[in-house]
Amino acid sequence: MRWFTEGVYRWRSGAAIVWTCVLSCPALVLYQLLALCNPLHPFTWIQDWLSSVLSARSFVFACLYLLTLSNTLVIYSTTCAVVLPVYKTRLSVIWGVLRPPRLLVVASYALLGGGASYCLAELAGYHYLWSPHQSCRYCLNEYLFFHAAHGAFIGLRYGVRYYLLKESFMVFPSIQQHKLFRLRGHVTSHVREALTRTLGGLRYFYPLYFLLGYYPRNRVIRLLGLQLRDDVRLTSLSSLMDLGLFTSLLVAGTTIHVGWSFGLRIFRTFQTQAVQFPVVATFSGDRDRTLAVSLTSRASPLVRCLGFLDLHQLALHSHSRRAEVFSLDVDGNPEVWEVVSRECLALVHDLASRLTAKEGGVSTAGPASSSSPPPPRASPSSSISYLLTQRRVSSDVLGEGLARAAGRCSGSSWSVSQDGQQREDSTVVLLSSRFG
């Protein structure tokens, strides 16, 4: 499936990154307007905003912010999945986050969050991490360091939630719509959710920085050979309760959350768009791109899911492609139909076997029986066996109906007789009219 991973998947990922960056530009302009808010002096507010937006320094840091945003989507493109992991115990859930590759992803999100928050702080007017001062040659700007630490905390929480809430799992929509209609209805919900997450994170970040912020701050001072200004220190409760600093953190955190979550939404929208696979290969180069090959793909689960999605669209809306499914090869065999039916029935059998195993696990791990015996009822194994028997009968009827439809599509007519009598089942007639 190199044609998909190196062609379609990369093109869709690149398009999602580009559109995320394009839509983030107006968000950055709006962020600067809110970060430089001065309602008591509106003309000064607008003047400072325009001078900040049109400056070369803002352009550089806006590009750096978009670079960090693009890297988050690159991380998602390498870690996304279409098979939902199921954890049976709480220990397995914890281990699912503490795996070394996933810890590396969480650390990458923390680093990107710190970089994004630093760029936003520069756009808000907190210039230079260190600057000369009267009391020292180079002094640490703790307000800017506070912003960067808050962004790293946002990235750390986001990386943990990314795996705990299974945000790496892509869900295919039940109704296929244009990308614009799938995105425009989620803008307000993403902003509201980002604001809620930022407020919840600040509730924990302030106490953590007050108690433990001494260590990373002194580490940065020693590493860069800086000093700490006596007049600008965030070591007391009164200095941390600065309303302007809190507002700046709130707006910056909301902007980061909106950019990441909405970028994730754009990426999922692009990757879950239907792909029309050719039913029959017209040229020799299309043999590995057919519907049958996509349904049997085990190396790329995303290709297999897109193949089943295309089969669903084919069965509902395309009469000509349905006829191609029952076409015969040079040996007179319905090769495409055999592959489609085998994969569909294998999928149903796998689901039924997993349900059987789940029912057995629940029945064996159930609570102990009380002194009074419960009323008699059908056991899970017997109900599952009954369902499997019904599934076999339904599959036989389905095979007859689809085979009858295949005969109609190929122009031939045949009949099914049993015990000397011809059977016209209503299910067969319905399937014939649907596929014929």
XYZ file of C-alpha atoms in Angstrom:
436
model
C 0.000 0.000 0.000
C 2.841 2.374 -0.786
C 0.596 4.250 -3.196
C -1.664 5.178 -0.260
C 0.930 5.908 2.431
C 3.243 7.829 0.102
C 0.515 9.437 -1.981
C -2.985 9.857 -0.560
C -2.067 9.836 3.136
C 0.807 12.288 2.787
C -1.217 14.587 0.557
C -4.117 14.633 3.007
C -1.786 15.189 5.967
C -0.061 18.061 4.171
C -3.394 19.612 3.224
C -4.580 19.390 6.841
C -1.391 21.089 8.082
C -1.656 23.853 5.505
C -5.310 24.569 6.251
C -4.641 24.550 9.991
C -1.886 27.138 9.568
C -4.025 29.262 7.272
C -6.957 29.274 9.701
C -4.627 29.994 12.622
C -3.468 33.303 11.158
C -6.756 35.149 11.910
C -6.741 33.486 15.338
C -3.307 34.968 16.055
C -4.482 38.439 15.026
C -7.492 38.090 17.326
C -5.196 36.843 20.110
C -3.025 39.939 19.854
C -6.137 42.121 19.996
C -7.257 40.422 23.210
C -3.779 40.217 24.751
C -3.184 43.957 24.308
C -6.637 44.815 25.649
C -6.870 48.304 27.154
C -10.560 49.303 27.223
C -9.883 52.502 29.185
C -7.760 53.846 26.317
C -9.287 52.447 23.113
C -7.249 54.546 20.680
C -3.986 53.503 22.345
C -5.227 49.914 22.309
C -5.892 49.954 18.551
C -2.619 51.749 17.854
C -0.562 49.242 19.867
C -2.411 46.363 18.229
C -1.765 47.603 14.692
C 1.891 48.329 15.386
C 2.306 44.855 16.924
C 0.566 43.058 14.063
C 2.548 44.873 11.356
C 5.960 44.541 13.010
C 8.623 42.151 11.731
C 9.116 40.716 15.213
C 5.482 39.596 15.362
C 5.797 38.000 11.942
C 8.822 35.955 13.048
C 7.204 34.692 16.244
C 3.930 33.987 14.434
C 5.859 31.779 12.001
C 7.524 30.003 14.931
C 4.132 29.417 16.533
C 2.782 27.952 13.286
C 5.854 25.712 13.153
C 5.072 24.303 16.597
C 1.437 23.827 15.537
C 2.534 21.929 12.429
C 4.751 19.661 14.514
C 1.794 18.664 16.695
C -0.057 17.509 13.569
C 3.028 15.641 12.391
C 3.088 13.811 15.726
C -0.585 12.972 15.338
C -0.060 11.667 11.803
C 2.505 9.181 13.149
C 0.466 8.060 16.175
C -3.145 8.006 14.928
C -5.026 4.711 14.805
C -8.341 3.328 13.617
C -8.371 0.308 15.950
C -9.483 1.313 19.419
C -7.299 -0.197 22.181
C -9.261 -1.874 24.972
C -7.733 -1.991 28.444
C -9.077 -4.585 30.863
C -7.521 -3.281 34.079
C -6.504 0.083 35.493
C -2.889 -1.041 35.564
C -2.995 -1.626 31.809
C -4.411 1.885 31.344
C -1.506 3.371 33.302
C 0.990 1.235 31.404
C -0.591 2.388 28.139
C 0.561 5.934 28.958
C 3.902 5.002 30.539
C 5.275 3.136 27.549
C 8.581 4.665 26.385
C 7.311 5.678 22.897
C 4.245 7.327 24.405
C 6.311 9.058 27.073
C 8.391 10.488 24.248
C 5.206 11.788 22.614
C 4.065 13.359 25.902
C 7.474 15.008 26.332
C 7.265 16.311 22.752
C 3.871 17.867 23.475
C 5.286 19.513 26.615
C 8.202 20.938 24.625
C 5.943 22.173 21.835
C 3.533 23.675 24.372
C 6.350 25.611 26.017
C 7.559 26.893 22.656
C 4.043 27.879 21.567
C 3.365 29.714 24.828
C 6.721 31.522 24.577
C 5.846 32.728 21.053
C 2.418 33.898 22.192
C 3.951 35.730 25.129
C 6.304 37.534 22.752
C 3.303 38.487 20.617
C 1.575 39.802 23.755
C 4.454 42.132 24.601
C 6.564 40.140 27.080
C 9.791 40.686 25.163
C 13.060 38.848 25.757
C 13.605 35.960 28.123
C 16.613 37.840 29.495
C 17.450 41.541 29.230
C 19.979 43.991 30.733
C 18.984 45.880 33.856
C 20.522 48.304 36.329
C 20.945 45.692 39.046
C 22.443 43.000 36.787
C 23.937 42.637 33.351
C 21.494 39.983 32.155
C 18.339 39.345 34.166
C 15.659 36.674 33.733
C 12.248 37.910 32.632
C 10.193 35.753 34.984
C 6.900 36.765 33.395
C 8.050 35.260 30.112
C 9.421 32.202 31.916
C 6.049 31.862 33.674
C 4.325 31.808 30.286
C 6.712 29.160 28.936
C 6.244 26.989 32.033
C 2.470 27.263 31.649
C 2.719 26.161 28.015
C 4.845 23.148 29.006
C 2.217 22.257 31.619
C -0.511 22.509 28.954
C 1.452 20.219 26.642
C 2.026 17.703 29.438
C -1.682 17.535 30.310
C -2.643 17.378 26.640
C -0.224 14.504 25.978
C -1.589 12.485 28.902
C -5.217 13.146 27.899
C -4.284 12.269 24.319
C -3.860 8.632 25.343
C -6.210 8.404 28.316
C -9.185 9.772 26.361
C -8.107 7.892 23.184
C -7.934 11.063 21.112
C -5.550 9.273 18.753
C -8.492 7.144 17.571
C -10.120 8.253 14.302
C -13.873 7.795 13.992
C -15.462 7.559 10.559
C -18.650 9.630 10.210
C -21.882 7.804 9.546
C -22.939 10.495 7.057
C -20.420 11.705 4.490
C -20.461 15.488 4.152
C -18.247 18.119 2.630
C -15.294 19.112 4.782
C -16.585 22.649 5.315
C -19.911 21.434 6.735
C -18.133 18.967 9.018
C -15.902 21.684 10.463
C -17.953 24.847 10.788
C -20.328 23.419 13.375
C -17.506 22.605 15.819
C -15.791 26.003 16.111
C -17.780 27.272 19.095
C -17.609 23.917 20.871
C -13.814 23.855 20.494
C -13.503 27.394 21.883
C -15.749 26.565 24.818
C -13.891 23.336 25.534
C -10.509 25.089 25.241
C -11.583 27.779 27.704
C -12.773 25.130 30.161
C -9.556 23.140 29.865
C -7.422 26.243 30.325
C -9.281 27.303 33.467
C -8.996 23.770 34.838
C -5.280 23.715 34.101
C -4.657 27.092 35.754
C -6.334 25.781 38.863
C -3.495 23.262 39.213
C -0.659 25.246 37.620
C -0.666 28.152 40.070
C -0.192 25.998 43.211
C 2.427 23.850 41.470
C 4.441 26.866 40.372
C 4.182 28.448 43.809
C 5.472 25.273 45.463
C 7.855 23.830 42.860
C 8.599 26.671 40.432
C 11.786 27.492 42.313
C 13.635 24.473 40.895
C 13.148 24.918 37.125
C 13.615 28.686 37.427
C 16.965 28.368 39.214
C 17.970 25.627 36.801
C 17.428 27.977 33.842
C 19.271 30.785 35.637
C 22.313 28.575 36.261
C 22.234 27.069 32.793
C 22.148 30.446 31.017
C 24.263 32.338 33.542
C 21.537 34.867 34.375
C 20.408 36.669 37.486
C 17.003 37.345 38.963
C 15.687 40.895 39.247
C 14.593 41.975 42.682
C 11.650 44.046 41.439
C 10.114 41.321 39.213
C 9.617 38.089 41.126
C 6.711 35.658 41.163
C 7.508 34.159 44.532
C 4.621 35.519 46.601
C 0.874 35.129 46.424
C 0.371 38.823 45.788
C 2.680 38.775 42.756
C 1.005 35.646 41.360
C -2.464 37.169 41.721
C -1.767 39.741 39.015
C -4.961 40.125 36.971
C -3.138 41.110 33.791
C -0.863 38.066 34.007
C -3.828 35.764 34.642
C -5.710 37.195 31.645
C -2.681 36.778 29.418
C -2.251 33.142 30.509
C -5.953 32.460 29.979
C -6.001 33.883 26.457
C -2.734 32.180 25.497
C -3.813 28.805 26.878
C -7.160 29.009 25.103
C -5.404 29.855 21.830
C -3.074 26.852 22.169
C -5.926 24.480 23.000
C -8.069 25.758 20.113
C -5.186 25.423 17.659
C -4.341 21.872 18.702
C -7.882 20.533 19.027
C -9.197 22.172 15.862
C -6.100 21.091 13.951
C -6.809 17.560 15.134
C -10.376 17.918 13.874
C -9.156 19.102 10.467
C -6.711 16.195 10.245
C -9.421 13.644 11.068
C -11.776 15.246 8.560
C -9.245 14.930 5.751
C -8.193 11.369 6.585
C -11.733 9.989 6.969
C -12.974 11.252 3.612
C -14.159 8.421 1.375
C -11.776 7.015 -1.234
C -13.284 5.465 -4.369
C -11.339 2.314 -5.118
C -11.703 0.786 -8.602
C -13.699 -2.425 -8.445
C -11.966 -3.940 -11.468
C -8.429 -2.934 -12.432
C -8.456 -1.295 -15.852
C -4.662 -1.066 -16.118
C -1.921 -3.249 -14.698
C -0.755 -0.468 -12.385
C -4.161 -0.371 -10.667
C -4.125 -3.968 -9.477
C -2.913 -3.053 -5.994
C -5.491 -0.249 -5.710
C -8.691 -2.222 -6.227
C -11.504 -2.628 -3.740
C -10.660 -6.283 -3.126
C -7.042 -5.469 -2.257
C -8.098 -2.703 0.134
C -10.507 -5.031 1.942
C -7.771 -7.643 2.444
C -5.149 -5.136 3.599
C -3.717 -6.050 6.991
C -0.646 -3.817 6.895
C -2.712 -0.600 6.873
C -5.938 -0.711 8.941
C -6.848 2.756 7.652
C -6.909 1.467 4.065
C -9.124 -1.432 5.118
C -11.572 0.883 6.884
C -11.676 3.153 3.824
C -12.314 0.076 1.690
C -15.320 -0.933 3.789
C -16.533 2.673 3.693
C -16.307 2.622 -0.104
C -18.176 -0.699 -0.142
C -20.917 0.895 1.971
C -21.220 3.841 -0.410
C -21.166 1.460 -3.384
C -24.017 -0.645 -2.007
C -26.187 2.412 -1.382
C -25.614 4.791 -4.256
C -23.890 3.190 -7.258
C -25.735 0.716 -9.483
C -22.962 0.495 -12.085
C -20.261 -0.282 -9.523
C -22.522 -2.867 -7.869
C -22.734 -4.633 -11.205
C -18.929 -4.651 -11.432
C -18.739 -6.486 -8.102
C -20.448 -9.509 -9.747
C -18.370 -9.408 -12.905
C -16.542 -12.588 -13.968
C -12.843 -12.989 -14.597
C -11.280 -14.792 -17.592
C -11.916 -18.171 -15.944
C -15.602 -17.413 -15.379
C -15.327 -16.925 -11.590
C -16.769 -13.960 -9.654
C -13.413 -13.164 -8.075
C -14.353 -9.738 -6.697
C -17.551 -11.004 -5.128
C -15.740 -13.934 -3.507
C -13.260 -11.587 -1.852
C -15.971 -9.145 -0.727
C -18.214 -11.847 0.734
C -15.301 -13.631 2.426
C -14.016 -10.468 4.110
C -17.480 -9.354 5.220
C -18.349 -12.747 6.695
C -14.922 -12.957 8.347
C -15.547 -9.596 9.952
C -18.955 -10.713 11.232
C -17.478 -13.985 12.526
C -14.687 -12.110 14.317
C -17.237 -9.824 15.964
C -19.376 -12.797 17.018
C -16.365 -14.656 18.443
C -15.315 -11.598 20.427
C -18.864 -11.239 21.761
C -18.826 -14.909 22.747
C -15.518 -14.482 24.575
C -16.807 -11.335 26.266
C -19.998 -13.037 27.394
C -17.999 -15.966 28.734
C -15.680 -13.646 30.668
C -18.620 -11.775 32.194
C -20.405 -14.970 33.188
C -17.303 -16.498 34.821
C -16.321 -13.252 36.589
C -19.815 -12.484 37.844
C -20.784 -12.097 41.508
C -21.379 -15.111 43.693
C -24.911 -16.443 43.793
C -27.068 -15.617 46.801
C -28.836 -18.136 49.039
C -32.061 -17.975 47.039
C -31.593 -19.255 43.492
C -32.382 -16.764 40.707
C -35.198 -17.462 38.273
C -34.181 -19.677 35.365
C -33.148 -17.904 32.208
C -31.266 -18.628 29.054
C -27.485 -18.815 29.487
C -25.233 -16.445 27.510
C -23.581 -19.343 25.702
C -26.905 -20.721 24.478
C -28.058 -17.268 23.338
C -24.780 -16.705 21.520
C -25.036 -20.160 19.911
C -28.540 -19.308 18.779
C -27.331 -16.025 17.308
C -24.490 -17.807 15.500
C -26.938 -20.356 14.101
C -29.213 -17.580 12.910
C -26.185 -15.836 11.393
C -25.290 -18.978 9.409
C -28.848 -19.272 8.121
C -28.907 -15.571 7.254
C -25.570 -15.864 5.476
C -26.915 -18.778 3.392
C -29.965 -16.737 2.432
C -27.722 -13.753 1.741
C -25.520 -15.875 -0.500
C -28.528 -17.135 -2.448
C -29.900 -13.628 -2.845
C -26.641 -12.103 -3.975
C -25.923 -15.002 -6.283
C -29.387 -14.563 -7.809
C -28.581 -10.847 -8.198
C -25.270 -11.741 -9.812
C -27.079 -13.914 -12.321
C -29.395 -11.067 -13.203
C -26.478 -8.651 -13.595
C -24.606 -11.054 -15.930
C -27.704 -11.555 -18.066
C -28.283 -15.192 -17.154
C -31.248 -16.665 -15.333
C -31.253 -19.560 -12.917
C -33.497 -20.944 -10.225
C -32.981 -22.662 -6.931
C -34.967 -25.802 -6.232
C -35.149 -27.806 -3.034
C -37.065 -31.103 -2.591
C -38.467 -30.678 -6.066
C -40.075 -27.342 -5.316
C -38.833 -23.853 -6.238
C -38.410 -21.535 -3.246
C -39.087 -17.816 -3.627
C -38.076 -16.267 -0.352
C -39.023 -12.692 0.414
C -35.458 -11.940 1.559
C -34.093 -13.158 -1.781
C -36.525 -10.979 -3.685
C -35.573 -7.971 -1.590
C -31.841 -8.502 -2.086
C -32.333 -9.101 -5.798
C -34.219 -5.854 -6.193
C -31.563 -4.023 -4.150
C -28.532 -5.287 -6.032
C -30.150 -5.885 -9.390
